[in-house]
PDB file of C-alpha atoms in Angstrom:
ATOM      1  CA  ALA Z1430      87.585 -43.230 -59.705  1.00  0.00           C
ATOM      2  CA  LEU Z1431      88.385 -43.320 -55.950  1.00  0.00           C
ATOM      3  CA  TYR Z1432      91.266 -40.411 -56.715  1.00  0.00           C
ATOM      4  CA  VAL Z1433      88.814 -38.030 -58.073  1.00  0.00           C
ATOM      5  CA  LEU Z1434      86.378 -38.673 -55.428  1.00  0.00           C
ATOM      6  CA  GLY Z1435      88.616 -38.293 -52.754  1.00  0.00           C
ATOM      7  CA  LEU Z1436      89.757 -35.000 -54.570  1.00  0.00           C
ATOM      8  CA  LEU Z1437      86.124 -33.790 -55.047  1.00  0.00           C
ATOM      9  CA  LEU Z1438      85.170 -34.764 -51.340  1.00  0.00           C
ATOM     10  CA  ALA Z1439      88.655 -32.497 -50.453  1.00  0.00           C
ATOM     11  CA  GLY Z1440      87.421 -29.669 -52.419  1.00  0.00           C
ATOM     12  CA  VAL Z1441      83.476 -29.777 -50.742  1.00  0.00           C
ATOM     13  CA  LEU Z1442      85.171 -30.116 -47.493  1.00  0.00           C
ATOM     14  CA  GLY Z1443      87.703 -27.299 -48.175  1.00  0.00           C
ATOM     15  CA  MET Z1444      84.547 -24.851 -49.170  1.00  0.00           C
ATOM     16  CA  ILE Z1445      82.617 -25.962 -45.929  1.00  0.00           C
ATOM     17  CA  PHE Z1446      86.005 -25.136 -43.831  1.00  0.00           C
ATOM     18  CA  LEU Z1447      86.147 -21.481 -45.822  1.00  0.00           C
ATOM     19  CA  ARG Z1448      82.742 -20.905 -45.345  1.00  0.00           C
ATOM     20  CA  LEU Z1449      82.701 -21.701 -41.655  1.00  0.00           C
ATOM     21  CA  GLN Z1450      85.747 -19.518 -41.347  1.00  0.00           C
ATOM     22  CA  ARG Z1451      83.669 -16.685 -42.899  1.00  0.00           C
ATOM     23  CA  THR Z1452      80.840 -17.212 -40.542  1.00  0.00           C
ATOM     24  CA  THR Z1453      82.948 -17.158 -37.536  1.00  0.00           C
ATOM     25  CA  ARG Z1454      84.457 -14.461 -38.366  1.00  0.00           C
ATOM     26  CA  ALA Z1455      81.408 -12.443 -39.202  1.00  0.00           C
ATOM     27  CA  LEU Z1456      79.938 -13.756 -35.697  1.00  0.00           C
ATOM     28  CA  GLU Z1457      82.916 -12.271 -33.932  1.00  0.00           C
ATOM     29  CA  TYR Z1458      82.317  -8.969 -35.470  1.00  0.00           C
ATOM     30  CA  ALA Z1459      78.828  -9.084 -34.458  1.00  0.00           C
ATOM     31  CA  HIS Z1460      79.576 -10.290 -31.035  1.00  0.00           C
ATOM     32  CA  ASP Z1461      82.097  -7.010 -30.712  1.00  0.00           C
ATOM     33  CA  ASP Z1462      79.396  -4.981 -32.188  1.00  0.00           C
ATOM     34  CA  LEU Z1463      76.699  -6.363 -29.523  1.00  0.00           C
ATOM     35  CA  ARG Z1464      79.347  -5.758 -27.024  1.00  0.00           C
ATOM     36  CA  GLU Z1465      80.188  -2.290 -27.667  1.00  0.00           C
ATOM     37  CA  ARG Z1466      76.387  -1.361 -28.176  1.00  0.00           C
ATOM     38  CA  TYR Z1467      75.659  -3.265 -24.905  1.00  0.00           C
ATOM     39  CA  GLU Z1468      78.877  -1.229 -23.129  1.00  0.00           C
ATOM     40  CA  ALA Z1469      77.375   2.043 -24.706  1.00  0.00           C
ATOM     41  CA  LEU Z1470      73.828   1.370 -23.662  1.00  0.00           C
ATOM     42  CA  GLN Z1471      75.207   0.650 -20.217  1.00  0.00           C
ATOM     43  CA  ARG Z1472      77.003   4.170 -20.033  1.00  0.00           C
ATOM     44  CA  ALA Z1473      73.913   6.022 -21.293  1.00  0.00           C
ATOM     45  CA  GLN Z1474      71.689   4.361 -18.674  1.00  0.00           C
ATOM     46  CA  SER Z1475      74.722   5.339 -16.083  1.00  0.00           C
ATOM     47  CA  GLU Z1476      74.405   8.907 -17.379  1.00  0.00           C
ATOM     48  CA  LEU Z1477      70.337   9.065 -17.590  1.00  0.00           C
ATOM     49  CA  ALA Z1478      70.689   7.792 -13.796  1.00  0.00           C
ATOM     50  CA  LEU Z1479      72.909  10.303 -12.754  1.00  0.00           C
ATOM     51  CA  PHE Z1480      71.270  13.061 -14.850  1.00  0.00           C
ATOM     52  CA  GLY Z1481      67.835  11.898 -13.046  1.00  0.00           C
ATOM     53  CA  ARG Z1482      69.707  12.546  -9.601  1.00  0.00           C
ATOM     54  CA  LEU Z1483      70.968  15.721 -10.551  1.00  0.00           C
ATOM     55  CA  PHE Z1484      67.308  17.069 -11.786  1.00  0.00           C
ATOM     56  CA  SER Z1485      65.488  15.389  -8.254  1.00  0.00           C
ATOM     57  CA  ASN Z1486      67.803  16.497  -6.146  1.00  0.00           C
ATOM     58  CA  ALA Z1487      69.063  19.922  -7.132  1.00  0.00           C
ATOM     59  CA  ARG Z1488      68.286  22.707  -5.097  1.00  0.00           C
ATOM     60  CA  GLU Z1489      67.097  25.099  -7.834  1.00  0.00           C
ATOM     61  CA  GLY Z1490      63.935  24.951  -9.190  1.00  0.00           C
ATOM     62  CA  MET Z1491      64.105  22.963 -12.586  1.00  0.00           C
ATOM     63  CA  MET Z1492      61.533  23.259 -15.291  1.00  0.00           C
ATOM     64  CA  ILE Z1493      61.360  21.516 -18.915  1.00  0.00           C
ATOM     65  CA  THR Z1494      59.154  22.129 -21.601  1.00  0.00           C
ATOM     66  CA  ASP Z1495      58.184  20.943 -24.897  1.00  0.00           C
ATOM     67  CA  ALA Z1496      59.182  23.151 -28.300  1.00  0.00           C
ATOM     68  CA  GLU Z1497      55.487  24.396 -27.624  1.00  0.00           C
ATOM     69  CA  GLN Z1498      56.251  25.511 -24.380  1.00  0.00           C
ATOM     70  CA  ARG Z1499      54.116  23.135 -22.201  1.00  0.00           C
ATOM     71  CA  ILE Z1500      55.718  22.084 -19.224  1.00  0.00           C
ATOM     72  CA  ILE Z1501      57.053  18.562 -19.406  1.00  0.00           C
ATOM     73  CA  ALA Z1502      58.716  18.131 -16.172  1.00  0.00           C
ATOM     74  CA  VAL Z1503      59.427  20.031 -12.960  1.00  0.00           C
ATOM     75  CA  ASN Z1504      61.738  18.843  -9.880  1.00  0.00           C
ATOM     76  CA  ALA Z1505      60.954  18.645  -6.155  1.00  0.00           C
ATOM     77  CA  SER Z1506      62.365  21.998  -5.667  1.00  0.00           C
ATOM     78  CA  PHE Z1507      60.028  23.772  -8.236  1.00  0.00           C
ATOM     79  CA  VAL Z1508      57.316  22.177  -6.120  1.00  0.00           C
ATOM     80  CA  ALA Z1509      58.757  23.903  -3.173  1.00  0.00           C
ATOM     81  CA  ILE Z1510      59.251  27.010  -4.630  1.00  0.00           C
ATOM     82  CA  THR Z1511      56.158  27.536  -6.464  1.00  0.00           C
ATOM     83  CA  GLY Z1512      53.771  25.656  -4.351  1.00  0.00           C
ATOM     84  CA  TYR Z1513      52.627  23.860  -7.877  1.00  0.00           C
ATOM     85  CA  ASP Z1514      52.867  19.946  -7.985  1.00  0.00           C
ATOM     86  CA  ASN Z1515      53.082  17.796 -10.935  1.00  0.00           C
ATOM     87  CA  GLU Z1516      49.654  17.306 -11.321  1.00  0.00           C
ATOM     88  CA  GLN Z1517      48.713  20.862 -11.451  1.00  0.00           C
ATOM     89  CA  ILE Z1518      51.519  22.180 -13.851  1.00  0.00           C
ATOM     90  CA  LEU Z1519      52.454  19.317 -16.135  1.00  0.00           C
ATOM     91  CA  GLY Z1520      50.701  20.428 -19.457  1.00  0.00           C
ATOM     92  CA  LEU Z1521      50.577  24.069 -19.059  1.00  0.00           C
ATOM     93  CA  THR Z1522      52.985  26.683 -20.071  1.00  0.00           C
ATOM     94  CA  PRO Z1523      55.229  28.958 -17.872  1.00  0.00           C
ATOM     95  CA  SER Z1524      52.910  31.796 -18.365  1.00  0.00           C
ATOM     96  CA  VAL Z1525      50.696  30.241 -15.378  1.00  0.00           C
ATOM     97  CA  LEU Z1526      53.952  31.271 -12.828  1.00  0.00           C
ATOM     98  CA  SER Z1527      53.515  35.463 -14.733  1.00  0.00           C
ATOM     99  CA  SER Z1528      53.329  37.731 -11.760  1.00  0.00           C
ATOM    100  CA  GLY Z1529      52.359  40.729 -14.325  1.00  0.00           C
ATOM    101  CA  LYS Z1530      55.128  42.794 -12.930  1.00  0.00           C
ATOM    102  CA  GLN Z1531      56.900  42.610 -16.441  1.00  0.00           C
ATOM    103  CA  ASP Z1532      55.601  43.899 -19.682  1.00  0.00           C
ATOM    104  CA  GLU Z1533      54.917  42.524 -23.218  1.00  0.00           C
ATOM    105  CA  ALA Z1534      58.436  44.448 -24.121  1.00  0.00           C
ATOM    106  CA  PHE Z1535      60.466  42.336 -21.382  1.00  0.00           C
ATOM    107  CA  TYR Z1536      58.765  39.195 -23.001  1.00  0.00           C
ATOM    108  CA  ARG Z1537      59.544  40.376 -26.278  1.00  0.00           C
ATOM    109  CA  ASP Z1538      63.064  41.048 -25.611  1.00  0.00           C
ATOM    110  CA  PHE Z1539      63.570  37.739 -23.431  1.00  0.00           C
ATOM    111  CA  TRP Z1540      62.157  35.934 -26.474  1.00  0.00           C
ATOM    112  CA  GLU Z1541      64.429  37.822 -28.774  1.00  0.00           C
ATOM    113  CA  VAL Z1542      67.846  37.055 -26.811  1.00  0.00           C
ATOM    114  CA  LEU Z1543      66.629  33.405 -26.147  1.00  0.00           C
ATOM    115  CA  ASN Z1544      65.820  32.608 -30.051  1.00  0.00           C
ATOM    116  CA  ARG Z1545      68.996  34.787 -31.081  1.00  0.00           C
ATOM    117  CA  GLU Z1546      71.796  33.377 -28.529  1.00  0.00           C
ATOM    118  CA  GLY Z1547      70.123  29.975 -27.290  1.00  0.00           C
ATOM    119  CA  ARG Z1548      70.037  31.232 -23.638  1.00  0.00           C
ATOM    120  CA  TRP Z1549      68.521  34.029 -21.210  1.00  0.00           C
ATOM    121  CA  GLN Z1550      69.250  34.836 -17.731  1.00  0.00           C
ATOM    122  CA  GLY Z1551      68.240  36.957 -15.581  1.00  0.00           C
ATOM    123  CA  GLU Z1552      65.816  38.534 -12.540  1.00  0.00           C
ATOM    124  CA  ILE Z1553      62.165  38.016 -12.878  1.00  0.00           C
ATOM    125  CA  TRP Z1554      58.918  38.303 -10.458  1.00  0.00           C
ATOM    126  CA  ASN Z1555      56.563  35.247 -10.741  1.00  0.00           C
ATOM    127  CA  ARG Z1556      53.749  33.882  -8.730  1.00  0.00           C
ATOM    128  CA  ARG Z1557      53.478  31.153  -6.518  1.00  0.00           C
ATOM    129  CA  GLN Z1558      50.309  29.170  -6.466  1.00  0.00           C
ATOM    130  CA  SER Z1559      49.408  30.655  -3.412  1.00  0.00           C
ATOM    131  CA  GLY Z1560      49.381  34.351  -5.272  1.00  0.00           C
ATOM    132  CA  GLU Z1561      52.402  35.743  -3.687  1.00  0.00           C
ATOM    133  CA  ALA Z1562      54.605  37.356  -6.147  1.00  0.00           C
ATOM    134  CA  TYR Z1563      58.481  36.792  -5.520  1.00  0.00           C
ATOM    135  CA  PRO Z1564      61.610  37.047  -7.177  1.00  0.00           C
ATOM    136  CA  GLU Z1565      63.726  34.850  -8.916  1.00  0.00           C
ATOM    137  CA  TRP Z1566      67.140  34.255 -10.782  1.00  0.00           C
ATOM    138  CA  LEU Z1567      66.179  32.468 -13.888  1.00  0.00           C
ATOM    139  CA  SER Z1568      68.013  30.858 -16.519  1.00  0.00           C
ATOM    140  CA  VAL Z1569      66.359  29.437 -19.723  1.00  0.00           C
ATOM    141  CA  THR Z1570      68.103  27.328 -22.274  1.00  0.00           C
ATOM    142  CA  VAL Z1571      66.972  26.267 -25.729  1.00  0.00           C
ATOM    143  CA  VAL Z1572      67.810  22.582 -26.807  1.00  0.00           C
ATOM    144  CA  ARG Z1573      67.883  21.699 -30.284  1.00  0.00           C
ATOM    145  CA  ASN Z1574      68.070  18.371 -32.380  1.00  0.00           C
ATOM    146  CA  GLU Z1575      70.566  17.761 -34.812  1.00  0.00           C
ATOM    147  CA  MET Z1576      68.674  19.599 -37.460  1.00  0.00           C
ATOM    148  CA  GLY Z1577      68.483  22.570 -35.305  1.00  0.00           C
ATOM    149  CA  ASP Z1578      64.947  22.187 -34.523  1.00  0.00           C
ATOM    150  CA  VAL Z1579      63.486  23.539 -30.767  1.00  0.00           C
ATOM    151  CA  VAL Z1580      62.592  20.618 -28.855  1.00  0.00           C
ATOM    152  CA  ASN Z1581      62.734  21.674 -25.489  1.00  0.00           C
ATOM    153  CA  TYR Z1582      63.246  24.684 -23.297  1.00  0.00           C
ATOM    154  CA  VAL Z1583      64.910  24.129 -19.859  1.00  0.00           C
ATOM    155  CA  GLY Z1584      64.557  26.858 -16.931  1.00  0.00           C
ATOM    156  CA  ILE Z1585      66.413  26.594 -13.881  1.00  0.00           C
ATOM    157  CA  PHE Z1586      65.874  29.267 -11.293  1.00  0.00           C
ATOM    158  CA  SER Z1587      66.217  30.263  -7.656  1.00  0.00           C
ATOM    159  CA  ASP Z1588      64.257  32.091  -5.203  1.00  0.00           C
ATOM    160  CA  ILE Z1589      66.052  35.363  -4.598  1.00  0.00           C
ATOM    161  CA  SER Z1590      63.663  36.535  -1.947  1.00  0.00           C
ATOM    162  CA  GLU Z1591      65.872  36.632   1.116  1.00  0.00           C
ATOM    163  CA  ARG Z1592      68.970  38.367  -0.695  1.00  0.00           C
ATOM    164  CA  LYS Z1593      65.914  41.291  -1.893  1.00  0.00           C
ATOM    165  CA  ARG Z1594      65.065  41.644   1.835  1.00  0.00           C
ATOM    166  CA  ALA Z1595      68.594  41.765   2.863  1.00  0.00           C
ATOM    167  CA  GLU Z1596      69.462  44.532  -0.024  1.00  0.00           C
ATOM    168  CA  ALA Z1597      66.088  46.222   1.049  1.00  0.00           C
ATOM    169  CA  ARG Z1598      67.197  46.378   4.469  1.00  0.00           C
ATOM    170  CA  ILE Z1599      70.879  47.429   3.599  1.00  0.00           C
ATOM    171  CA  HIS Z1600      69.243  50.350   1.342  1.00  0.00           C
ATOM    172  CA  HIS Z1601      67.212  51.387   4.341  1.00  0.00           C
ATOM    173  CA  LEU Z1602      69.957  51.323   6.796  1.00  0.00           C
ATOM    174  CA  ALA Z1603      72.572  53.626   4.492  1.00  0.00           C
ATOM    175  CA  HIS Z1604      69.619  56.074   3.660  1.00  0.00           C
ATOM    176  CA  TYR Z1605      67.764  56.417   6.890  1.00  0.00           C
TER     177      TYR Z1605
END
């Protein structure tokens, strides 16, 4: 009887040991998974911080809109170039910057190319908050989600007023 009891006890201890091993292995896998997730989160946070610094410190004006073209973010260069600050511009559409120098056909072509190719680049005239029209070199990119739906538009532009003045001066000198 004592022998049978010893065998039963050894069997129970063996089962407990096996369960302990499985639990330990499961905890090790969970720990590895958490470590990998933590490292991925750290990389994502570092990347996000880098992109934030690039956005904030870029010399070009930058604007991000949502899918409905409402402005959701602008950088400091946008504010310096256009004269609009965050409180004034957020929630509006980029049409608030329109100078009226481009006709409907221009914007129709703009949207056709942007929707077809996912990006558009070219010269455009916009208007500062002061009302002054100015030329800019604009690049717009469509941002899509995994399903192909538009989630954002990103516009990056440079004020090319000085270049235009220099071109006009050279043209004047060459012809007069």
